[in-house]
mmCIF file of C-alpha atoms in Angstrom:
data_model
loop_
_atom_site.group_PDB
_atom_site.id
_atom_site.type_symbol
_atom_site.label_atom_id
_atom_site.label_comp_id
_atom_site.label_asym_id
_atom_site.label_seq_id
_atom_site.Cartn_x
_atom_site.Cartn_y
_atom_site.Cartn_z
ATOM 1 C CA MET A 27 0.000 0.000 0.000
ATOM 2 C CA THR A 28 2.849 2.375 0.869
ATOM 3 C CA ASP A 29 4.578 1.943 -2.494
ATOM 4 C CA ALA A 30 1.297 2.248 -4.388
ATOM 5 C CA ILE A 31 0.491 5.559 -2.691
ATOM 6 C CA ALA A 32 4.028 6.820 -3.288
ATOM 7 C CA HIS A 33 3.924 6.041 -7.019
ATOM 8 C CA PHE A 34 0.421 7.449 -7.430
ATOM 9 C CA THR A 35 1.248 10.695 -5.604
ATOM 10 C CA ALA A 36 4.604 11.106 -7.345
ATOM 11 C CA GLY A 37 3.005 10.404 -10.716
ATOM 12 C CA THR A 38 0.402 13.093 -10.119
ATOM 13 C CA ALA A 39 3.058 15.688 -9.317
ATOM 14 C CA ALA A 40 5.199 14.594 -12.267
ATOM 15 C CA GLY A 41 2.279 14.880 -14.689
ATOM 16 C CA MET A 42 1.468 18.420 -13.588
ATOM 17 C CA ALA A 43 5.092 19.526 -13.891
ATOM 18 C CA GLY A 44 5.433 17.970 -17.320
ATOM 19 C CA VAL A 45 2.317 19.491 -18.864
ATOM 20 C CA LEU A 46 3.168 22.999 -17.643
ATOM 21 C CA ALA A 47 6.548 22.791 -19.359
ATOM 22 C CA GLU A 48 5.513 21.155 -22.628
ATOM 23 C CA TYR A 49 2.058 22.515 -23.445
ATOM 24 C CA PRO A 50 3.034 25.411 -25.779
ATOM 25 C CA LEU A 51 5.082 23.030 -27.930
ATOM 26 C CA ASP A 52 2.242 20.504 -27.856
ATOM 27 C CA THR A 53 -0.092 23.127 -29.326
ATOM 28 C CA VAL A 54 2.369 23.761 -32.164
ATOM 29 C CA LYS A 55 2.695 19.994 -32.696
ATOM 30 C CA THR A 56 -1.061 19.573 -33.092
ATOM 31 C CA ARG A 57 -1.231 22.418 -35.603
ATOM 32 C CA MET A 58 1.698 21.026 -37.605
ATOM 33 C CA GLN A 59 0.182 17.546 -37.789
ATOM 34 C CA VAL A 60 -3.063 18.825 -39.299
ATOM 35 C CA SER A 61 -1.163 21.143 -41.710
ATOM 36 C CA ALA A 62 -4.281 23.268 -42.302
ATOM 37 C CA PRO A 63 -4.657 25.155 -39.030
ATOM 38 C CA VAL A 64 -7.191 27.743 -40.181
ATOM 39 C CA LYS A 65 -9.337 25.758 -42.543
ATOM 40 C CA VAL A 66 -9.700 22.432 -40.739
ATOM 41 C CA PRO A 67 -13.028 22.515 -38.885
ATOM 42 C CA CYS A 68 -13.575 21.873 -35.236
ATOM 43 C CA ILE A 69 -15.888 19.063 -34.208
ATOM 44 C CA CYS A 70 -18.435 21.707 -33.227
ATOM 45 C CA SER A 71 -18.037 23.724 -36.419
ATOM 46 C CA PRO A 72 -21.113 24.138 -38.634
ATOM 47 C CA ILE A 73 -18.931 23.666 -41.745
ATOM 48 C CA SER A 74 -20.043 20.656 -43.757
ATOM 49 C CA VAL A 75 -17.891 17.591 -44.323
ATOM 50 C CA THR A 76 -17.591 18.330 -48.066
ATOM 51 C CA THR A 77 -16.323 21.853 -47.387
ATOM 52 C CA ALA A 78 -13.891 20.526 -44.807
ATOM 53 C CA ILE A 79 -12.418 17.983 -47.226
ATOM 54 C CA SER A 80 -11.864 20.529 -49.981
ATOM 55 C CA ALA A 81 -10.416 23.080 -47.566
ATOM 56 C CA THR A 82 -7.982 20.547 -46.128
ATOM 57 C CA ALA A 83 -6.806 19.432 -49.546
ATOM 58 C CA ALA A 84 -6.196 22.995 -50.742
ATOM 59 C CA ALA A 85 -4.531 24.311 -47.593
ATOM 60 C CA PRO A 86 -0.829 25.172 -47.886
ATOM 61 C CA ARG A 87 1.736 23.546 -45.620
ATOM 62 C CA THR A 88 3.335 25.694 -42.955
ATOM 63 C CA THR A 89 6.737 25.793 -41.299
ATOM 64 C CA TYR A 90 7.390 25.848 -37.562
ATOM 65 C CA TRP A 91 7.921 29.593 -37.437
ATOM 66 C CA GLN A 92 4.869 30.300 -39.584
ATOM 67 C CA CYS A 93 2.805 28.171 -37.240
ATOM 68 C CA VAL A 94 4.158 29.930 -34.142
ATOM 69 C CA SER A 95 3.680 33.350 -35.744
ATOM 70 C CA HIS A 96 0.121 32.539 -36.757
ATOM 71 C CA LEU A 97 -0.756 31.362 -33.249
ATOM 72 C CA TYR A 98 0.718 34.493 -31.679
ATOM 73 C CA GLN A 99 -1.120 36.797 -34.103
ATOM 74 C CA CYS A 100 -4.430 35.062 -33.413
ATOM 75 C CA GLY A 101 -4.397 35.247 -29.628
ATOM 76 C CA GLY A 102 -1.003 36.177 -28.267
ATOM 77 C CA VAL A 103 0.630 34.016 -25.625
ATOM 78 C CA ARG A 104 -2.756 32.747 -24.450
ATOM 79 C CA SER A 105 -3.283 30.885 -27.730
ATOM 80 C CA PHE A 106 -0.341 28.608 -26.883
ATOM 81 C CA TYR A 107 -2.089 27.627 -23.646
ATOM 82 C CA SER A 108 -5.564 27.180 -25.097
ATOM 83 C CA GLY A 109 -7.343 24.358 -23.286
ATOM 84 C CA LEU A 110 -4.628 24.007 -20.619
ATOM 85 C CA SER A 111 -6.979 23.341 -17.701
ATOM 86 C CA LEU A 112 -8.189 20.025 -19.079
ATOM 87 C CA PRO A 113 -4.729 18.536 -19.841
ATOM 88 C CA LEU A 114 -3.370 19.868 -16.547
ATOM 89 C CA ALA A 115 -5.945 17.865 -14.619
ATOM 90 C CA ALA A 116 -5.980 14.917 -16.991
ATOM 91 C CA GLN A 117 -2.241 14.487 -17.486
ATOM 92 C CA SER A 118 -1.648 14.417 -13.755
ATOM 93 C CA ALA A 119 -4.169 11.560 -13.589
ATOM 94 C CA GLU A 120 -2.561 10.013 -16.676
ATOM 95 C CA ALA A 121 0.914 10.010 -15.139
ATOM 96 C CA ALA A 122 -0.458 8.629 -11.877
ATOM 97 C CA VAL A 123 -2.105 5.754 -13.759
ATOM 98 C CA ILE A 124 0.974 5.069 -15.891
ATOM 99 C CA PHE A 125 3.449 4.880 -13.016
ATOM 100 C CA SER A 126 1.073 2.971 -10.733
ATOM 101 C CA VAL A 127 0.093 0.383 -13.347
ATOM 102 C CA TYR A 128 3.649 0.025 -14.606
ATOM 103 C CA ASN A 129 5.174 -0.655 -11.214
ATOM 104 C CA SER A 130 2.399 -2.993 -10.043
ATOM 105 C CA SER A 131 2.502 -4.864 -13.369
ATOM 106 C CA LEU A 132 6.273 -5.085 -13.207
ATOM 107 C CA GLN A 133 6.099 -6.716 -9.780
ATOM 108 C CA HIS A 134 3.518 -9.182 -11.070
ATOM 109 C CA PHE A 135 5.530 -10.209 -14.121
ATOM 110 C CA LEU A 136 8.743 -10.469 -12.130
ATOM 111 C CA ARG A 137 7.037 -12.761 -9.631
ATOM 112 C CA LYS A 138 5.644 -14.757 -12.523
ATOM 113 C CA GLN A 139 9.169 -15.204 -13.827
ATOM 114 C CA GLN A 140 10.102 -16.393 -10.317
ATOM 115 C CA LEU A 141 12.644 -13.629 -9.844
ATOM 116 C CA GLN A 142 13.224 -12.966 -6.153
ATOM 117 C CA PRO A 143 14.413 -9.596 -4.777
ATOM 118 C CA GLN A 144 17.681 -11.262 -3.685
ATOM 119 C CA GLU A 145 18.371 -12.354 -7.263
ATOM 120 C CA GLN A 146 17.708 -8.841 -8.549
ATOM 121 C CA GLU A 147 20.131 -7.371 -6.004
ATOM 122 C CA GLN A 148 22.773 -9.806 -7.250
ATOM 123 C CA GLY A 149 22.536 -8.266 -10.726
ATOM 124 C CA LYS A 150 20.038 -10.568 -12.443
ATOM 125 C CA ILE A 151 17.780 -7.745 -13.572
ATOM 126 C CA SER A 152 17.267 -4.037 -12.842
ATOM 127 C CA THR A 153 14.063 -2.312 -11.780
ATOM 128 C CA SER A 154 14.834 1.385 -11.456
ATOM 129 C CA CYS A 155 11.128 2.277 -11.338
ATOM 130 C CA GLY A 156 9.991 -0.932 -9.678
ATOM 131 C CA ASP A 157 9.360 -1.671 -6.048
ATOM 132 C CA HIS A 158 11.784 -4.587 -5.561
ATOM 133 C CA THR A 159 15.119 -2.733 -5.754
ATOM 134 C CA PRO A 160 14.369 0.894 -6.536
ATOM 135 C CA ARG A 161 17.278 2.854 -7.997
ATOM 136 C CA LEU A 162 15.911 6.260 -6.985
ATOM 137 C CA HIS A 163 18.106 9.055 -5.671
ATOM 138 C CA GLY A 164 19.524 8.206 -2.267
ATOM 139 C CA LEU A 165 17.194 5.271 -1.627
ATOM 140 C CA ARG A 166 20.065 2.797 -1.521
ATOM 141 C CA GLN A 167 22.929 5.034 -0.399
ATOM 142 C CA ASP A 168 22.995 3.292 2.990
ATOM 143 C CA ASP A 169 23.622 -0.074 1.309
ATOM 144 C CA SER A 170 27.378 -0.466 1.016
ATOM 145 C CA LYS A 171 27.009 -3.594 -1.117
ATOM 146 C CA HIS A 172 24.772 -1.963 -3.690
ATOM 147 C CA ARG A 173 27.478 -0.307 -5.763
ATOM 148 C CA GLN A 174 29.704 -3.366 -5.594
ATOM 149 C CA GLN A 175 26.842 -5.484 -6.933
ATOM 150 C CA GLN A 176 26.266 -3.016 -9.760
ATOM 151 C CA GLN A 177 29.732 -3.852 -11.084
ATOM 152 C CA GLN A 178 28.711 -7.460 -11.664
ATOM 153 C CA PRO A 179 27.498 -8.478 -15.147
ATOM 154 C CA GLN A 180 23.816 -7.678 -15.591
ATOM 155 C CA VAL A 181 21.193 -8.757 -18.047
ATOM 156 C CA PRO A 182 20.150 -5.658 -20.078
ATOM 157 C CA VAL A 183 16.732 -4.246 -19.326
ATOM 158 C CA TRP A 184 15.743 -4.401 -22.990
ATOM 159 C CA SER A 185 16.017 -8.209 -22.872
ATOM 160 C CA SER A 186 13.623 -8.496 -19.914
ATOM 161 C CA PRO A 187 10.086 -9.542 -20.982
ATOM 162 C CA ALA A 188 8.708 -8.244 -17.683
ATOM 163 C CA HIS A 189 9.606 -4.641 -18.500
ATOM 164 C CA TRP A 190 8.088 -4.815 -21.979
ATOM 165 C CA LYS A 191 4.873 -6.402 -20.709
ATOM 166 C CA ALA A 192 4.505 -3.967 -17.818
ATOM 167 C CA SER A 193 5.028 -1.005 -20.152
ATOM 168 C CA ALA A 194 2.397 -2.330 -22.563
ATOM 169 C CA CYS A 195 -0.089 -2.792 -19.713
ATOM 170 C CA ALA A 196 0.490 0.789 -18.569
ATOM 171 C CA GLY A 197 -0.040 2.098 -22.105
ATOM 172 C CA PHE A 198 -3.247 0.137 -22.623
ATOM 173 C CA ALA A 199 -4.689 1.199 -19.261
ATOM 174 C CA VAL A 200 -3.957 4.886 -19.755
ATOM 175 C CA SER A 201 -5.566 4.889 -23.228
ATOM 176 C CA PHE A 202 -9.003 4.911 -21.629
ATOM 177 C CA VAL A 203 -8.100 8.095 -19.745
ATOM 178 C CA LEU A 204 -6.139 9.672 -22.576
ATOM 179 C CA THR A 205 -8.535 9.350 -25.529
ATOM 180 C CA PRO A 206 -11.320 11.699 -24.308
ATOM 181 C CA VAL A 207 -8.723 14.211 -23.145
ATOM 182 C CA GLU A 208 -6.946 14.171 -26.508
ATOM 183 C CA MET A 209 -10.271 14.529 -28.334
ATOM 184 C CA LEU A 210 -11.224 17.669 -26.420
ATOM 185 C CA LYS A 211 -7.699 19.089 -26.291
ATOM 186 C CA CYS A 212 -6.976 18.782 -30.020
ATOM 187 C CA ASN A 213 -10.272 20.408 -31.000
ATOM 188 C CA ARG A 214 -9.745 23.283 -28.580
ATOM 189 C CA GLN A 215 -6.202 23.803 -29.863
ATOM 190 C CA MET A 216 -7.447 23.950 -33.453
ATOM 191 C CA HIS A 217 -10.354 26.209 -32.498
ATOM 192 C CA SER A 218 -8.046 28.829 -30.968
ATOM 193 C CA ALA A 219 -6.343 29.428 -34.341
ATOM 194 C CA ARG A 220 -9.435 30.512 -36.295
ATOM 195 C CA PRO A 221 -9.452 34.324 -36.261
ATOM 196 C CA HIS A 222 -12.383 34.556 -38.696
ATOM 197 C CA TRP A 223 -14.841 32.924 -36.323
ATOM 198 C CA ASN A 224 -17.137 35.427 -34.658
ATOM 199 C CA HIS A 225 -18.390 33.304 -31.783
ATOM 200 C CA ARG A 226 -16.374 32.609 -28.664
ATOM 201 C CA GLN A 227 -14.297 29.497 -28.170
ATOM 202 C CA ALA A 228 -16.222 26.536 -26.815
ATOM 203 C CA THR A 229 -15.138 25.305 -23.407
ATOM 204 C CA ALA A 230 -14.111 21.735 -22.741
ATOM 205 C CA ARG A 231 -17.428 21.106 -20.990
ATOM 206 C CA GLU A 232 -19.393 22.443 -23.956
ATOM 207 C CA LEU A 233 -17.387 20.317 -26.377
ATOM 208 C CA ALA A 234 -17.953 17.234 -24.235
ATOM 209 C CA ARG A 235 -21.677 17.970 -23.982
ATOM 210 C CA HIS A 236 -21.923 18.406 -27.754
ATOM 211 C CA LEU A 237 -20.098 15.139 -28.438
ATOM 212 C CA LEU A 238 -22.220 13.207 -25.963
ATOM 213 C CA SER A 239 -25.472 14.569 -27.359
ATOM 214 C CA ALA A 240 -24.458 14.036 -30.998
ATOM 215 C CA HIS A 241 -22.536 10.764 -30.855
ATOM 216 C CA GLY A 242 -22.901 9.356 -27.360
ATOM 217 C CA VAL A 243 -19.947 8.099 -25.369
ATOM 218 C CA SER A 244 -18.290 6.892 -28.582
ATOM 219 C CA GLY A 245 -17.894 10.533 -29.633
ATOM 220 C CA LEU A 246 -15.446 11.114 -26.784
ATOM 221 C CA TYR A 247 -13.516 8.003 -27.770
ATOM 222 C CA THR A 248 -12.950 8.947 -31.399
ATOM 223 C CA GLY A 249 -9.448 7.859 -32.376
ATOM 224 C CA MET A 250 -9.239 5.199 -29.667
ATOM 225 C CA ALA A 251 -7.345 2.796 -31.930
ATOM 226 C CA GLY A 252 -4.684 5.405 -32.631
ATOM 227 C CA THR A 253 -4.411 6.283 -28.956
ATOM 228 C CA VAL A 254 -3.960 2.634 -27.965
ATOM 229 C CA MET A 255 -1.257 2.151 -30.597
ATOM 230 C CA ARG A 256 0.484 5.337 -29.535
ATOM 231 C CA ALA A 257 0.302 4.596 -25.819
ATOM 232 C CA VAL A 258 1.291 0.924 -25.971
ATOM 233 C CA LEU A 259 4.195 1.310 -28.399
ATOM 234 C CA GLY A 260 5.267 4.621 -26.903
ATOM 235 C CA ASN A 261 5.280 3.467 -23.289
ATOM 236 C CA MET A 262 7.200 0.322 -24.174
ATOM 237 C CA ALA A 263 9.929 2.535 -25.629
ATOM 238 C CA TYR A 264 9.473 5.062 -22.804
ATOM 239 C CA PHE A 265 10.094 2.877 -19.768
ATOM 240 C CA VAL A 266 12.520 0.375 -21.273
ATOM 241 C CA SER A 267 14.771 3.094 -22.711
ATOM 242 C CA TYR A 268 14.648 5.025 -19.439
ATOM 243 C CA GLU A 269 15.575 2.066 -17.275
ATOM 244 C CA GLN A 270 18.284 0.944 -19.686
ATOM 245 C CA CYS A 271 19.824 4.430 -19.795
ATOM 246 C CA ARG A 272 19.705 4.661 -16.012
ATOM 247 C CA GLU A 273 21.378 1.271 -15.787
ATOM 248 C CA TRP A 274 24.156 2.303 -18.165
ATOM 249 C CA LEU A 275 24.707 5.607 -16.370
ATOM 250 C CA ALA A 276 24.645 4.028 -12.919
ATOM 251 C CA HIS A 277 27.044 1.287 -14.023
ATOM 252 C CA GLY A 278 29.503 3.779 -15.473
ATOM 253 C CA PHE A 279 29.145 6.059 -12.468
ATOM 254 C CA ALA A 280 29.834 3.235 -10.018
ATOM 255 C CA ARG A 281 33.203 2.482 -11.613
ATOM 256 C CA SER A 282 34.533 5.952 -10.826
ATOM 257 C CA SER A 283 32.769 6.796 -7.577
ATOM 258 C CA HIS A 284 32.844 6.005 -3.892
ATOM 259 C CA ASP A 285 30.272 3.911 -2.117
ATOM 260 C CA ASP A 286 28.812 6.817 -0.167
ATOM 261 C CA GLU A 287 28.034 8.956 -3.220
ATOM 262 C CA VAL A 288 24.468 9.463 -4.398
ATOM 263 C CA VAL A 289 23.551 9.096 -8.056
ATOM 264 C CA PRO A 290 23.350 12.673 -9.429
ATOM 265 C CA MET A 291 20.137 14.215 -10.646
ATOM 266 C CA TRP A 292 21.402 14.674 -14.186
ATOM 267 C CA HIS A 293 21.309 10.895 -14.646
ATOM 268 C CA SER A 294 17.531 10.819 -14.347
ATOM 269 C CA MET A 295 17.185 14.034 -16.345
ATOM 270 C CA LEU A 296 19.282 12.720 -19.228
ATOM 271 C CA ALA A 297 17.675 9.275 -19.188
ATOM 272 C CA GLY A 298 14.211 10.817 -18.961
ATOM 273 C CA GLY A 299 14.886 13.135 -21.882
ATOM 274 C CA ILE A 300 16.154 10.279 -24.038
ATOM 275 C CA SER A 301 13.151 8.135 -23.121
ATOM 276 C CA GLY A 302 10.794 10.951 -24.108
ATOM 277 C CA CYS A 303 12.455 11.178 -27.518
ATOM 278 C CA CYS A 304 12.187 7.397 -27.929
ATOM 279 C CA TYR A 305 8.489 7.528 -27.037
ATOM 280 C CA TRP A 306 7.592 10.007 -29.757
ATOM 281 C CA THR A 307 9.930 8.565 -32.380
ATOM 282 C CA ILE A 308 8.159 5.214 -32.112
ATOM 283 C CA ALA A 309 4.616 6.488 -31.515
ATOM 284 C CA TYR A 310 4.510 9.553 -33.759
ATOM 285 C CA PRO A 311 2.929 7.988 -36.901
ATOM 286 C CA ALA A 312 0.065 6.608 -34.804
ATOM 287 C CA ASP A 313 -0.364 10.019 -33.179
ATOM 288 C CA VAL A 314 -0.584 11.733 -36.587
ATOM 289 C CA ALA A 315 -3.402 9.425 -37.665
ATOM 290 C CA LYS A 316 -5.097 9.819 -34.283
ATOM 291 C CA THR A 317 -5.007 13.615 -34.476
ATOM 292 C CA LYS A 318 -6.448 13.670 -37.985
ATOM 293 C CA MET A 319 -9.252 11.336 -36.933
ATOM 294 C CA GLN A 320 -10.134 13.586 -34.016
ATOM 295 C CA VAL A 321 -10.243 16.896 -35.915
ATOM 296 C CA CYS A 322 -11.047 15.947 -39.528
ATOM 297 C CA PRO A 323 -14.505 14.522 -40.378
ATOM 298 C CA LEU A 324 -13.238 12.555 -43.393
ATOM 299 C CA ALA A 325 -10.477 10.819 -41.441
ATOM 300 C CA ARG A 326 -12.989 10.049 -38.704
ATOM 301 C CA GLN A 327 -15.142 8.179 -41.216
ATOM 302 C CA GLN A 328 -12.211 6.300 -42.767
ATOM 303 C CA GLY A 329 -10.837 4.797 -39.577
ATOM 304 C CA PHE A 330 -7.324 4.464 -38.204
ATOM 305 C CA THR A 331 -5.723 2.062 -40.692
ATOM 306 C CA ARG A 332 -6.978 3.833 -43.793
ATOM 307 C CA THR A 333 -6.116 7.258 -42.387
ATOM 308 C CA LEU A 334 -2.570 6.097 -41.665
ATOM 309 C CA ALA A 335 -2.266 4.670 -45.187
ATOM 310 C CA ASN A 336 -3.614 7.882 -46.740
ATOM 311 C CA VAL A 337 -1.109 9.996 -44.830
ATOM 312 C CA TYR A 338 1.736 7.770 -46.004
ATOM 313 C CA SER A 339 0.558 7.759 -49.624
ATOM 314 C CA SER A 340 0.268 11.555 -49.623
ATOM 315 C CA GLY A 341 3.851 12.240 -48.579
ATOM 316 C CA GLY A 342 5.656 9.091 -47.515
ATOM 317 C CA ALA A 343 7.526 8.883 -44.222
ATOM 318 C CA ALA A 344 7.920 12.679 -44.151
ATOM 319 C CA ALA A 345 4.144 13.046 -43.862
ATOM 320 C CA LEU A 346 4.010 10.551 -40.995
ATOM 321 C CA TYR A 347 6.644 12.550 -39.113
ATOM 322 C CA ARG A 348 5.430 16.056 -39.903
ATOM 323 C CA GLY A 349 5.994 18.209 -36.810
ATOM 324 C CA TRP A 350 8.303 15.606 -35.262
ATOM 325 C CA GLY A 351 11.115 18.093 -34.659
ATOM 326 C CA VAL A 352 9.222 20.329 -32.270
ATOM 327 C CA THR A 353 7.752 17.235 -30.625
ATOM 328 C CA VAL A 354 11.193 15.798 -29.850
ATOM 329 C CA VAL A 355 12.229 19.052 -28.179
ATOM 330 C CA ARG A 356 9.033 18.953 -26.146
ATOM 331 C CA ALA A 357 9.533 15.260 -25.355
ATOM 332 C CA PHE A 358 13.093 15.714 -24.086
ATOM 333 C CA LEU A 359 12.004 18.559 -21.828
ATOM 334 C CA SER A 360 8.928 16.730 -20.587
ATOM 335 C CA GLY A 361 10.638 13.377 -20.061
ATOM 336 C CA SER A 362 13.455 14.856 -18.014
ATOM 337 C CA ILE A 363 11.018 16.801 -15.834
ATOM 338 C CA VAL A 364 8.519 13.961 -15.383
ATOM 339 C CA PHE A 365 11.003 11.267 -14.372
ATOM 340 C CA THR A 366 13.069 13.576 -12.179
ATOM 341 C CA THR A 367 9.961 14.833 -10.387
ATOM 342 C CA HIS A 368 8.643 11.300 -9.960
ATOM 343 C CA GLU A 369 11.890 10.016 -8.517
ATOM 344 C CA HIS A 370 12.342 12.904 -6.105
ATOM 345 C CA CYS A 371 8.749 12.625 -4.896
ATOM 346 C CA CYS A 372 9.101 8.867 -4.397
ATOM 347 C CA ASN A 373 12.378 9.433 -2.610
ATOM 348 C CA TYR A 374 10.818 11.993 -0.285
ATOM 349 C CA LEU A 375 7.698 9.958 0.453
ATOM 350 C CA ARG A 376 9.614 6.755 1.129
ATOM 351 C CA ARG A 377 12.102 8.515 3.383
ATOM 352 C CA SER A 378 9.373 10.431 5.216
ATOM 353 C CA PRO A 379 6.737 7.990 6.480
ATOM 354 C CA SER A 380 4.907 10.855 8.174
ATOM 355 C CA ALA A 381 4.449 12.628 4.817
ATOM 356 C CA LEU A 382 3.139 9.447 3.207
ATOM 357 C CA THR A 383 0.790 8.896 6.141
ATOM 358 C CA HIS A 384 -0.457 12.465 5.781
ATOM 359 C CA VAL A 385 -1.238 11.864 2.090
ATOM 360 C CA TYR A 386 -3.137 8.682 2.934
ATOM 361 C CA ASP A 387 -5.034 10.311 5.827
ATOM 362 C CA SER A 388 -5.996 13.268 3.624
ATOM 363 C CA ALA A 389 -7.376 10.920 0.981
ATOM 364 C CA VAL A 390 -9.366 9.013 3.592
ATOM 365 C CA ALA A 391 -10.657 12.225 5.177
ATOM 366 C CA SER A 392 -11.866 13.533 1.813
ATOM 367 C CA THR A 393 -13.967 10.388 1.269
ATOM 368 C CA PRO A 394 -17.622 11.105 2.182
ATOM 369 C CA LYS A 395 -18.905 9.095 5.132
ATOM 370 C CA PRO A 396 -22.494 7.880 5.638
ATOM 371 C CA PRO A 397 -24.495 9.805 8.242
ATOM 372 C CA GLN A 398 -24.667 8.254 11.706
ATOM 373 C CA GLU A 399 -27.608 8.191 14.077
ATOM 374 C CA PRO A 400 -27.445 10.337 17.224
ATOM 375 C CA GLN A 401 -26.026 8.627 20.292
ATOM 376 C CA ALA A 402 -29.260 9.135 22.226
ATOM 377 C CA ALA A 403 -31.246 7.310 19.590
ATOM 378 C CA LEU A 404 -28.850 4.395 19.710
ATOM 379 C CA ILE A 405 -29.171 4.140 23.498
ATOM 380 C CA SER A 406 -32.974 4.242 23.381
ATOM 381 C CA HIS A 407 -33.033 1.216 21.105
#
């Protein structure tokens, strides 16, 4: 229970920190993927599907700086943060789910492989984000044998089926949280760049109400197939690359350090940044198709596979990776912040039982309790 609360709380804080840092670049990424920022209709737009198709086909492609300039001219700095409130709340929940499911799944698959904590400490396998032998900052600095054991030959993380399976489980689970958020976020980001519209921008609640009334719950889950592909493939690259980089850095650091030294913060920042780049390099084509399905009526009707094929046939691999450059910058920044925040929060909560108890007591206190009968009435009965 203690580890579950620590990972959930640390994931929440990491998600909030990451979205605050990356959101402006995420807005530019969404605009670049669609390629027709002004003429592609919002899901709530009264423009017909036929008009939308012709407008999308005739729209010119834009560069990064043209996209940034257009956003700034339309609404200033606020246009880069359009729809921030929804992702800020949702991505904190998303990160909490990802880290919680990943670590619990990792424990399950390691037990299934009959790997005991003693075997892991002897260098059989590494679990930098797991609960068996956490490699977080300072968590093992009191163990004088830890750095000596790190020098022993280790099986690479990328060859561990448990890490791949746990990452896939985390990606699949978070897809159910991520799809409605992406649907509302992408449409709000596109809506903010239409200076010729006279009516005000629809709020996330209004967009959700419109989708539910027009399409039911399935309207919020448009592009689910693309989100699942993005989350599963991306998180497999995300966690495995992070843990492997941390293992390489920790192994190299141990050769030239003393036993009482703590692994520096830049290890987690560098490994987190690299893992973020790996996530989006692997998952970006699926995200392009997902975004088009969520903001373009034609792509929504065609489905994920056909949309992905149409994007490839229109421009090859370059079309599948349109806007990838700004996304990699965003991913490096976000990955370094998310993993560093998560590790420091876990480190603090595990080293401070009173803080972890306070988090648990606050959650219990916020849970509504059923009303109780007066004491006098109980005595009379």
